[in-house]
PDB file of C-alpha atoms in Angstrom:
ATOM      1  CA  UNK A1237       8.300   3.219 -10.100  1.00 66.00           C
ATOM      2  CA  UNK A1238       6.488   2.283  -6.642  1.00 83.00           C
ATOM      3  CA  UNK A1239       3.793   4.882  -7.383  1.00 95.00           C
ATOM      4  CA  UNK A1240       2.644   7.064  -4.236  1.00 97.00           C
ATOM      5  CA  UNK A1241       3.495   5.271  -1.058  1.00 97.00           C
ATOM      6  CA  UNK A1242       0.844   5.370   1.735  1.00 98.00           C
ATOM      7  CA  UNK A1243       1.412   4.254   5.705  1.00 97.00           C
ATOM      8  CA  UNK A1244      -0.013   2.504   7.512  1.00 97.00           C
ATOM      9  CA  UNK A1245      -2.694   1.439   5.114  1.00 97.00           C
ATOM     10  CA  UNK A1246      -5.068   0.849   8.093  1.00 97.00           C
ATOM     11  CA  UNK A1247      -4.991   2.341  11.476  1.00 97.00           C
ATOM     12  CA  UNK A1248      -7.620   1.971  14.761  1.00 98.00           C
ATOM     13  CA  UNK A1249      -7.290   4.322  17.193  1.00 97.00           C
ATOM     14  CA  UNK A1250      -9.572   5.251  20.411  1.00 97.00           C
ATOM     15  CA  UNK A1251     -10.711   8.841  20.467  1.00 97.00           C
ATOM     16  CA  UNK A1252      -8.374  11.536  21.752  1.00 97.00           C
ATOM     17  CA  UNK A1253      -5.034   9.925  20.457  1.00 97.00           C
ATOM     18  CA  UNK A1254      -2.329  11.124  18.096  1.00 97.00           C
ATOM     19  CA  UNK A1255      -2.563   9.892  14.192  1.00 98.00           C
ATOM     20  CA  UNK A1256       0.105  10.273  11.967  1.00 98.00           C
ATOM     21  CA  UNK A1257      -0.630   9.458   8.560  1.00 98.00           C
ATOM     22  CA  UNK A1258       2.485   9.387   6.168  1.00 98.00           C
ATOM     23  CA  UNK A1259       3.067   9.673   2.226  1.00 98.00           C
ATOM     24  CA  UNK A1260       6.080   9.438  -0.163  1.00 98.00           C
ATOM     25  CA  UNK A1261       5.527  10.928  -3.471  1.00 97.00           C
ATOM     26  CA  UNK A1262       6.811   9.763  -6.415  1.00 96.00           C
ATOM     27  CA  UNK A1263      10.552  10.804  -7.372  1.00 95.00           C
ATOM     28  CA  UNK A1264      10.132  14.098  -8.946  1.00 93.00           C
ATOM     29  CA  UNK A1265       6.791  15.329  -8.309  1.00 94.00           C
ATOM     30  CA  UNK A1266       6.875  18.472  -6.615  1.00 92.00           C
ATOM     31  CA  UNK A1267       2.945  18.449  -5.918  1.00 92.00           C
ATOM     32  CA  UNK A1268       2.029  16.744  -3.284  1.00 94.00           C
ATOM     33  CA  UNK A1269      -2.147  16.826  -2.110  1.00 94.00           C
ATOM     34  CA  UNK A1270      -3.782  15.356   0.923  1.00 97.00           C
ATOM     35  CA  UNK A1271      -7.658  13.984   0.204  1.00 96.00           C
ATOM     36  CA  UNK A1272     -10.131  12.416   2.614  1.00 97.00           C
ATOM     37  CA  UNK A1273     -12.851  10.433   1.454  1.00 96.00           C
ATOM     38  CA  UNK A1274     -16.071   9.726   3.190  1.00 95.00           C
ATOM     39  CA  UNK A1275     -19.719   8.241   2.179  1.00 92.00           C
ATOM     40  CA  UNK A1276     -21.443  11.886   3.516  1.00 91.00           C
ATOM     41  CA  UNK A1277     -19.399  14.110   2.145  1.00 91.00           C
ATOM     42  CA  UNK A1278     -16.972  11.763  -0.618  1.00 92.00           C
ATOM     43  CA  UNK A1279     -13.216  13.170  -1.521  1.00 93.00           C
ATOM     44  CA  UNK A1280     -12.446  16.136  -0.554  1.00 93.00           C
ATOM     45  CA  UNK A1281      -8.995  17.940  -0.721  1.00 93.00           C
ATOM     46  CA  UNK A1282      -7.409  19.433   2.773  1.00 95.00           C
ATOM     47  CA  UNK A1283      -4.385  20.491   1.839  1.00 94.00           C
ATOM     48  CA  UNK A1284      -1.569  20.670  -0.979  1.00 93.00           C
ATOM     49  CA  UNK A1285       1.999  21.282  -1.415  1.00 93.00           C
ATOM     50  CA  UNK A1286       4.267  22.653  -4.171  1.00 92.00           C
ATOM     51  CA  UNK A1287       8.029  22.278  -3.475  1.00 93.00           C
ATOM     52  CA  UNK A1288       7.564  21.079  -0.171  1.00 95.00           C
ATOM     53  CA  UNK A1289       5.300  24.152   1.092  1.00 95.00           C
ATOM     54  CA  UNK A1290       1.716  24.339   1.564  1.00 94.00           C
ATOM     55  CA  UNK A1291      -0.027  26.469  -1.434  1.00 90.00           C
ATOM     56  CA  UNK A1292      -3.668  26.095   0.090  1.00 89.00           C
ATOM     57  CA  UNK A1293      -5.067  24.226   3.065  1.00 92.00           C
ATOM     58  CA  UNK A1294      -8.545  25.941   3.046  1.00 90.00           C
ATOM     59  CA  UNK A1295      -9.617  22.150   2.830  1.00 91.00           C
ATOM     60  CA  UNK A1296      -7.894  21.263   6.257  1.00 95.00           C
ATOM     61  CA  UNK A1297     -11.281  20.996   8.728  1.00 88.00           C
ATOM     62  CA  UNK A1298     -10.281  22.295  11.914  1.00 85.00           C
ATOM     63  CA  UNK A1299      -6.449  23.036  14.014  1.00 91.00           C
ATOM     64  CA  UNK A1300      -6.659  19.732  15.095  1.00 96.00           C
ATOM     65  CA  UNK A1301      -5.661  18.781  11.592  1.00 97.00           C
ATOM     66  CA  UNK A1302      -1.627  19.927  10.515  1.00 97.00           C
ATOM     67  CA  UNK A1303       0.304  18.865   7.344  1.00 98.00           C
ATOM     68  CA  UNK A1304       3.964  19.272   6.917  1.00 97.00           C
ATOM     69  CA  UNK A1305       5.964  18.248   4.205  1.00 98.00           C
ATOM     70  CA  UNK A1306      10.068  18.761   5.567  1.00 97.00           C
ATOM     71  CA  UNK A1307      11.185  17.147   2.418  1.00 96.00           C
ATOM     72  CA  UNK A1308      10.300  16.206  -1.039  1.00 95.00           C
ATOM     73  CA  UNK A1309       9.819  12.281  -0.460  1.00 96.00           C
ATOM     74  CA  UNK A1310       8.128  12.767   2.591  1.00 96.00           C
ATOM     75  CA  UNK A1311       4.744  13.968   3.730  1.00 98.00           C
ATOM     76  CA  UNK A1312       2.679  13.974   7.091  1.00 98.00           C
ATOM     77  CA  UNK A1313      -0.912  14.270   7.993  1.00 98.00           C
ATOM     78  CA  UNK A1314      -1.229  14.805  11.780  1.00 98.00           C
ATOM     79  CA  UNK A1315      -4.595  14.384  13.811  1.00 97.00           C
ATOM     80  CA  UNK A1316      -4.258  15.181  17.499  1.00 97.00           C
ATOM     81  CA  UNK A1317      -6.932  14.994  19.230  1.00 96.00           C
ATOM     82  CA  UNK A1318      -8.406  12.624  16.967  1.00 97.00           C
ATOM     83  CA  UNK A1319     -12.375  12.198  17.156  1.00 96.00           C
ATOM     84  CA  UNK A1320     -14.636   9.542  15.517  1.00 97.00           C
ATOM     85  CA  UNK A1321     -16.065  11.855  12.910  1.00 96.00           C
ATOM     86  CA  UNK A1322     -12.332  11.961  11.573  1.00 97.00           C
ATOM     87  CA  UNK A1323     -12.846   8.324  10.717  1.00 97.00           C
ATOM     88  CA  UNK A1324     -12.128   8.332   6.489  1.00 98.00           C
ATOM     89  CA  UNK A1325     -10.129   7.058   4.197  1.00 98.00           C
ATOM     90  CA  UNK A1326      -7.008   9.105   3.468  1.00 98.00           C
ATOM     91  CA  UNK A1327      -5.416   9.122   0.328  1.00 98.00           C
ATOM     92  CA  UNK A1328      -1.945  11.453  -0.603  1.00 97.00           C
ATOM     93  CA  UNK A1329      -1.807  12.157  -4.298  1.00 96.00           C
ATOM     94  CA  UNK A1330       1.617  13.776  -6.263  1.00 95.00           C
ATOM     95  CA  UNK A1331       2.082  15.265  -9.756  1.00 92.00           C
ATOM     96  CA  UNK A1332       4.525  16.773 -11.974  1.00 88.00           C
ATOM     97  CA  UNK A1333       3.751  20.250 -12.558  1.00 76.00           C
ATOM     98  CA  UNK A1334       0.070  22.144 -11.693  1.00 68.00           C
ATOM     99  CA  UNK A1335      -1.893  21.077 -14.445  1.00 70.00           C
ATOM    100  CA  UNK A1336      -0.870  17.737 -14.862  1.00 82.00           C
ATOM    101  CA  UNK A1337      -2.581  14.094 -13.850  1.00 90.00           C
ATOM    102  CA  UNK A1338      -2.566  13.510 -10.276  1.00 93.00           C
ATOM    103  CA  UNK A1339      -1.670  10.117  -9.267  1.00 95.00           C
ATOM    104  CA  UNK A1340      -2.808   8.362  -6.365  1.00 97.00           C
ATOM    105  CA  UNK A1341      -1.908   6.522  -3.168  1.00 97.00           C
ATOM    106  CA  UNK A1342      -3.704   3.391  -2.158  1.00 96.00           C
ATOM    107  CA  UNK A1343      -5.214   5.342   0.742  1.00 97.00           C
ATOM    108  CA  UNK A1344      -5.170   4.802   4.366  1.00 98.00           C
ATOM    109  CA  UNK A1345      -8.341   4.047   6.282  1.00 98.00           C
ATOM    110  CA  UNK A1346      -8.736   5.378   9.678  1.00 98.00           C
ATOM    111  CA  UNK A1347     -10.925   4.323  12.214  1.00 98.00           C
ATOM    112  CA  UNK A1348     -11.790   6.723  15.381  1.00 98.00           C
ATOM    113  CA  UNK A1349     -13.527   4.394  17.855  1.00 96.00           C
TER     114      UNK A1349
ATOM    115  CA  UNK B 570     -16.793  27.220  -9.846  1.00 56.00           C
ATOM    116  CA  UNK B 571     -18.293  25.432 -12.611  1.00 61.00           C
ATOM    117  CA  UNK B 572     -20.073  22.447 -11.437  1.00 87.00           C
ATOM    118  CA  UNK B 573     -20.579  19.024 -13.408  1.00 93.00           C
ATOM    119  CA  UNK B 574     -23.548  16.537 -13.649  1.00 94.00           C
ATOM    120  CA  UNK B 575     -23.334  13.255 -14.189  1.00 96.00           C
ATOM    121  CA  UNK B 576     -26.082  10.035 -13.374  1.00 97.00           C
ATOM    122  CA  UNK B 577     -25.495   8.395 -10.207  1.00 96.00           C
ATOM    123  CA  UNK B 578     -25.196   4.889 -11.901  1.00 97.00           C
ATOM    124  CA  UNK B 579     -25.446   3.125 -14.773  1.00 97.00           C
ATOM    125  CA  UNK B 580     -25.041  -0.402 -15.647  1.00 97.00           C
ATOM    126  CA  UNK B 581     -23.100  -2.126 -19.111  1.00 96.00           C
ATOM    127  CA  UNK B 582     -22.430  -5.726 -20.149  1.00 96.00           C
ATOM    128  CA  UNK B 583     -18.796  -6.917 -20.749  1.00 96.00           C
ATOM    129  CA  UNK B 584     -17.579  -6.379 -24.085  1.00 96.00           C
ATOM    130  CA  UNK B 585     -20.204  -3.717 -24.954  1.00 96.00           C
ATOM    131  CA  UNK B 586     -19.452  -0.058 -24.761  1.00 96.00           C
ATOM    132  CA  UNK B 587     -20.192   2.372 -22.368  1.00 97.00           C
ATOM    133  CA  UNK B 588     -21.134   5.875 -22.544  1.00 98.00           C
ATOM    134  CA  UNK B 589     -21.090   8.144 -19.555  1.00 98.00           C
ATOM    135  CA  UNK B 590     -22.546  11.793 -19.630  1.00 97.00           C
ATOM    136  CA  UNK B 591     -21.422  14.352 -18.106  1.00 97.00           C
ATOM    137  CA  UNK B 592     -22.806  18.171 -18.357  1.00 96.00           C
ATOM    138  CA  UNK B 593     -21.056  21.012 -17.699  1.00 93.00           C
ATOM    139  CA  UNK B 594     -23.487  24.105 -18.928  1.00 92.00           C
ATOM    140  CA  UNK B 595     -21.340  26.374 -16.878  1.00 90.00           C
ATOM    141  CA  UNK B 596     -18.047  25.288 -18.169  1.00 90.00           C
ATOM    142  CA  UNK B 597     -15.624  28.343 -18.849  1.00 87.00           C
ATOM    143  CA  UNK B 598     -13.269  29.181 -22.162  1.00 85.00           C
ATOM    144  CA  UNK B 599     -10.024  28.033 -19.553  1.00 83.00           C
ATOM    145  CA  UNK B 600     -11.871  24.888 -18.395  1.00 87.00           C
ATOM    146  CA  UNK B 601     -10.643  21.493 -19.052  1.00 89.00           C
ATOM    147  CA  UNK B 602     -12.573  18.434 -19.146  1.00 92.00           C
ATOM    148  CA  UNK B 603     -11.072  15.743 -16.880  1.00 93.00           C
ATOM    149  CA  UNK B 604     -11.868  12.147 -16.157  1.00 96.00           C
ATOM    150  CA  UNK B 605     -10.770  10.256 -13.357  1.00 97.00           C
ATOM    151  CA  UNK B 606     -12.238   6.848 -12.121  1.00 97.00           C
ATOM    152  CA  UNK B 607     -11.971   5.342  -8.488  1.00 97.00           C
ATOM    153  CA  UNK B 608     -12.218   1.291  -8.663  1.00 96.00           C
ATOM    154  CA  UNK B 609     -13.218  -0.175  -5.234  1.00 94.00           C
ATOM    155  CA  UNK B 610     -11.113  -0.168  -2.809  1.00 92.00           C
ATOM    156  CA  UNK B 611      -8.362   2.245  -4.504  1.00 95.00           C
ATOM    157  CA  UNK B 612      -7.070   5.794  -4.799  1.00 96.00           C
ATOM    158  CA  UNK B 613      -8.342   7.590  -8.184  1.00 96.00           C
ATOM    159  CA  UNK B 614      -6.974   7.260 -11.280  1.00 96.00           C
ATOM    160  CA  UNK B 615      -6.343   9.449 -13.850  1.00 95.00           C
ATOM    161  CA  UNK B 616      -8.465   8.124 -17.225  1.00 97.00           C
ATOM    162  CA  UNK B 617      -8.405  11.285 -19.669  1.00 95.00           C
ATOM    163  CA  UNK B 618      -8.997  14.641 -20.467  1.00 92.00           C
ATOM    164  CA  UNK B 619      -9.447  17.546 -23.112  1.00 92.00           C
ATOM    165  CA  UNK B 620     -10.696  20.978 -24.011  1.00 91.00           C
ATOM    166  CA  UNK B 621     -12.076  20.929 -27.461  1.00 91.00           C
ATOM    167  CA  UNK B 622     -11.478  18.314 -29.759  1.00 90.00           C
ATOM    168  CA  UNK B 623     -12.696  14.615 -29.248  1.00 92.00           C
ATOM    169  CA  UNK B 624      -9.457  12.708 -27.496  1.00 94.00           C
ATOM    170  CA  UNK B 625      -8.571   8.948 -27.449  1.00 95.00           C
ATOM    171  CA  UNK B 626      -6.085   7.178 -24.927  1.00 93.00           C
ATOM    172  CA  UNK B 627      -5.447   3.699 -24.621  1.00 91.00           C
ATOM    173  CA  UNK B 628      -8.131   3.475 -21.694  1.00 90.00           C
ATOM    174  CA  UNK B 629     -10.843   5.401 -23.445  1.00 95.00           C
ATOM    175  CA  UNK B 630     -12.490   8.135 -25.667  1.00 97.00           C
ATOM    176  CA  UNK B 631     -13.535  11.719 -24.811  1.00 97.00           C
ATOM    177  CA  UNK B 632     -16.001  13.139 -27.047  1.00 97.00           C
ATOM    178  CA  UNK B 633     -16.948  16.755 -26.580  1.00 96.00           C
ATOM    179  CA  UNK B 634     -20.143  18.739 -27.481  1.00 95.00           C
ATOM    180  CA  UNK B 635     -19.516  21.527 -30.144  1.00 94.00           C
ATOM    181  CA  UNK B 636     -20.874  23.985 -27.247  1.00 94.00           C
ATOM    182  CA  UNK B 637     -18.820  22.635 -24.893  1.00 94.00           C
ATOM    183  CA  UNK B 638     -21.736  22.610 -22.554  1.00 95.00           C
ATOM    184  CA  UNK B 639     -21.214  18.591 -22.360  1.00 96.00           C
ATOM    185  CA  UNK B 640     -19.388  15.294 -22.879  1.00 96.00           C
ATOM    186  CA  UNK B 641     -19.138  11.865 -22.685  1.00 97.00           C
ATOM    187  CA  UNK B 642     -16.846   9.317 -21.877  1.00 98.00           C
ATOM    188  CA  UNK B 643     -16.472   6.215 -23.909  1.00 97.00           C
ATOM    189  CA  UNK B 644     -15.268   2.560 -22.944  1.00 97.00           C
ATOM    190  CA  UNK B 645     -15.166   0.876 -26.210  1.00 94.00           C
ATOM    191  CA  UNK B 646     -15.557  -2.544 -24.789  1.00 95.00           C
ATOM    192  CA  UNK B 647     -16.402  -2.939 -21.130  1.00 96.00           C
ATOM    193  CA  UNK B 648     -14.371  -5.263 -18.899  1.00 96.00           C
ATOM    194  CA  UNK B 649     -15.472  -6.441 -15.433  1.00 96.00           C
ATOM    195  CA  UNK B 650     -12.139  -4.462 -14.292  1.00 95.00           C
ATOM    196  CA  UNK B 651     -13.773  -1.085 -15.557  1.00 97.00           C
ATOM    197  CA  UNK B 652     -16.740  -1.642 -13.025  1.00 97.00           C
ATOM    198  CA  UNK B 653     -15.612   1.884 -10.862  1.00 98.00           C
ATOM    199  CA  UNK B 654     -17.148   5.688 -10.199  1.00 97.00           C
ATOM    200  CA  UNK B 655     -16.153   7.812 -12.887  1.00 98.00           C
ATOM    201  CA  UNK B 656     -15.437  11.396 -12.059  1.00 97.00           C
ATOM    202  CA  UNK B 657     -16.075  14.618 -14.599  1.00 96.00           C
ATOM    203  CA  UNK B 658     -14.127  17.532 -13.294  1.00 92.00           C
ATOM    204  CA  UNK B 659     -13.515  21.016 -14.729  1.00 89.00           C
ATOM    205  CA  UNK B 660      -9.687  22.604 -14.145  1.00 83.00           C
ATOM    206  CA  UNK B 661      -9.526  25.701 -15.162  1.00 75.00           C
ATOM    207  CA  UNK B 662      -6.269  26.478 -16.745  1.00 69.00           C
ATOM    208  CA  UNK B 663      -6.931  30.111 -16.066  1.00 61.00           C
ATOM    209  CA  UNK B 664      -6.481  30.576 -12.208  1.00 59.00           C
ATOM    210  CA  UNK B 665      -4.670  28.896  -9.191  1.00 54.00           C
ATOM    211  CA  UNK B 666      -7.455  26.784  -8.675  1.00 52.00           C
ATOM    212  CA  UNK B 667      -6.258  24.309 -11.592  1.00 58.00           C
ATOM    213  CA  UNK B 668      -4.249  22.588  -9.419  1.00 70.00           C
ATOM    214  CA  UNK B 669      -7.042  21.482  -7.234  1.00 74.00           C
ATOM    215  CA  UNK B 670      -9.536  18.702  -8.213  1.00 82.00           C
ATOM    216  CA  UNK B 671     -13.330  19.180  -6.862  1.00 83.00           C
ATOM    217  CA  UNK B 672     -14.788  15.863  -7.178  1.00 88.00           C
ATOM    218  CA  UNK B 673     -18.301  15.550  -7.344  1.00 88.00           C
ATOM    219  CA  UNK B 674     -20.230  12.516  -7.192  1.00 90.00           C
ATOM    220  CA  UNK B 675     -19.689  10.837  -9.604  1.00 95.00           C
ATOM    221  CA  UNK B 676     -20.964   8.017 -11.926  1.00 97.00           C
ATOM    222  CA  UNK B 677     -20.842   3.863 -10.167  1.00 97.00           C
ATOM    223  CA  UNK B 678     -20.473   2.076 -13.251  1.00 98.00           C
ATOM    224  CA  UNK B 679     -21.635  -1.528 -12.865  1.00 97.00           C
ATOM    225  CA  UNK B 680     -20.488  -4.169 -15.369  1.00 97.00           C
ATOM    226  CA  UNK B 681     -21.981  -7.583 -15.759  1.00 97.00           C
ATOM    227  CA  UNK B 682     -20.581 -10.709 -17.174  1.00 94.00           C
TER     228      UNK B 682
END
């Protein structure tokens, strides 16, 4: 198995543009979790997904932030307008069932300039 | 939520083992014990976990206090690969929020030749 599949695996952008950040799970998980990592504040969870609909995005910081998952392989993170504070890494985790080891995507590190 | 502690860093030789703490005086009946460790550069991974009883994996050993109220994690022989921040997190089995993990802090584990 590939393990969780993360794109792009870095991405620059200039403040006020679109990021899409994309994830494919691995075959049969149906729970699919969105993290951001950063040195101030270290991983945090915005948003997850069981069977393709969002269960609890409490963690998601503001509206400029959306999540959609129209699939089971497939999962967006959205930033628009992005800002440099949004700068992180951004990892997408799945798992088999709610108790169950989560397993990780390499992450993808975003820069806000 | 119950909350863990664990040292900011701690430091090993290869091929001697390694014992990280972790306290938990809050910890719940429902709460599991879970380990996860990040290595540099990567997405967490999933090391162990338990509720009662002293576990062993092919990565490592969980040993857990009679009360509960703490454990440790145990590398039996430290390899330069293990150098990572290891993560103590409670699930509780008894609510929704078991399918989130909080991370804290965590340990840095530094391991010298």
């Amino acid at each position: 198995d590939a393990g969780v599949i993360q794109s792009p695996r870095h991405e620059v952008t200039e403040m006020g543009q679109e990021v899409t950040l994309r994830c494919k799970p691995i075959s049969g998980h149906d729970y699919l979790f969105w993290y951001r990592q950063t040195m101030m504040r270290g991983l945090e969870l915005l948003i997850y997904f069981n069977n393709n609909v969002p269960i609890d995005d409490s963690g998601m910081p503001e509206d400029r932030f959306s999540a959609k998952m129209p699939n089971a392989s497939f999962s967006t993170l959205k930033i628009q307008p992005s800002e440099p504070r949004d700068s992180a890494v951004y990892f997408c985790a799945s798992s088999t069932g709610r108790n169950n080891e989560q397993f990780f995507g390499p992450g993808t590190r975003l820069t806000v300039l | 939520d119950a909350k863990t502690t664990q040292p900011n860093s701690m430091e090993s030789n290869e091929e001697e083992p390694v014992h990280l703490p972790c306290n938990h005086s809050t910890i719940s009946g429902t709460d599991y014990i879970h380990w996860y460790r990040q290595l540099p550069s990567q997405g967490p991974e999933y090391v162990i976990h338990g509720l009662t009883s002293n576990v062993n994996n092919r990565m490592a050993s969980l040993a857990i206090a009679e009360d509960r109220k703490s454990s440790t994690l145990i590398l039996h022989r430290a390899t330069l690969r293990d150098a990572a921040v290891y993560y103590c997190i409670l699930r509780d089995r008894g609510t929704y929020n078991t399918d989130k993990l909080i991370f804290g802090t965590g340990t840095r584990l530094q391991v010298f030749p």
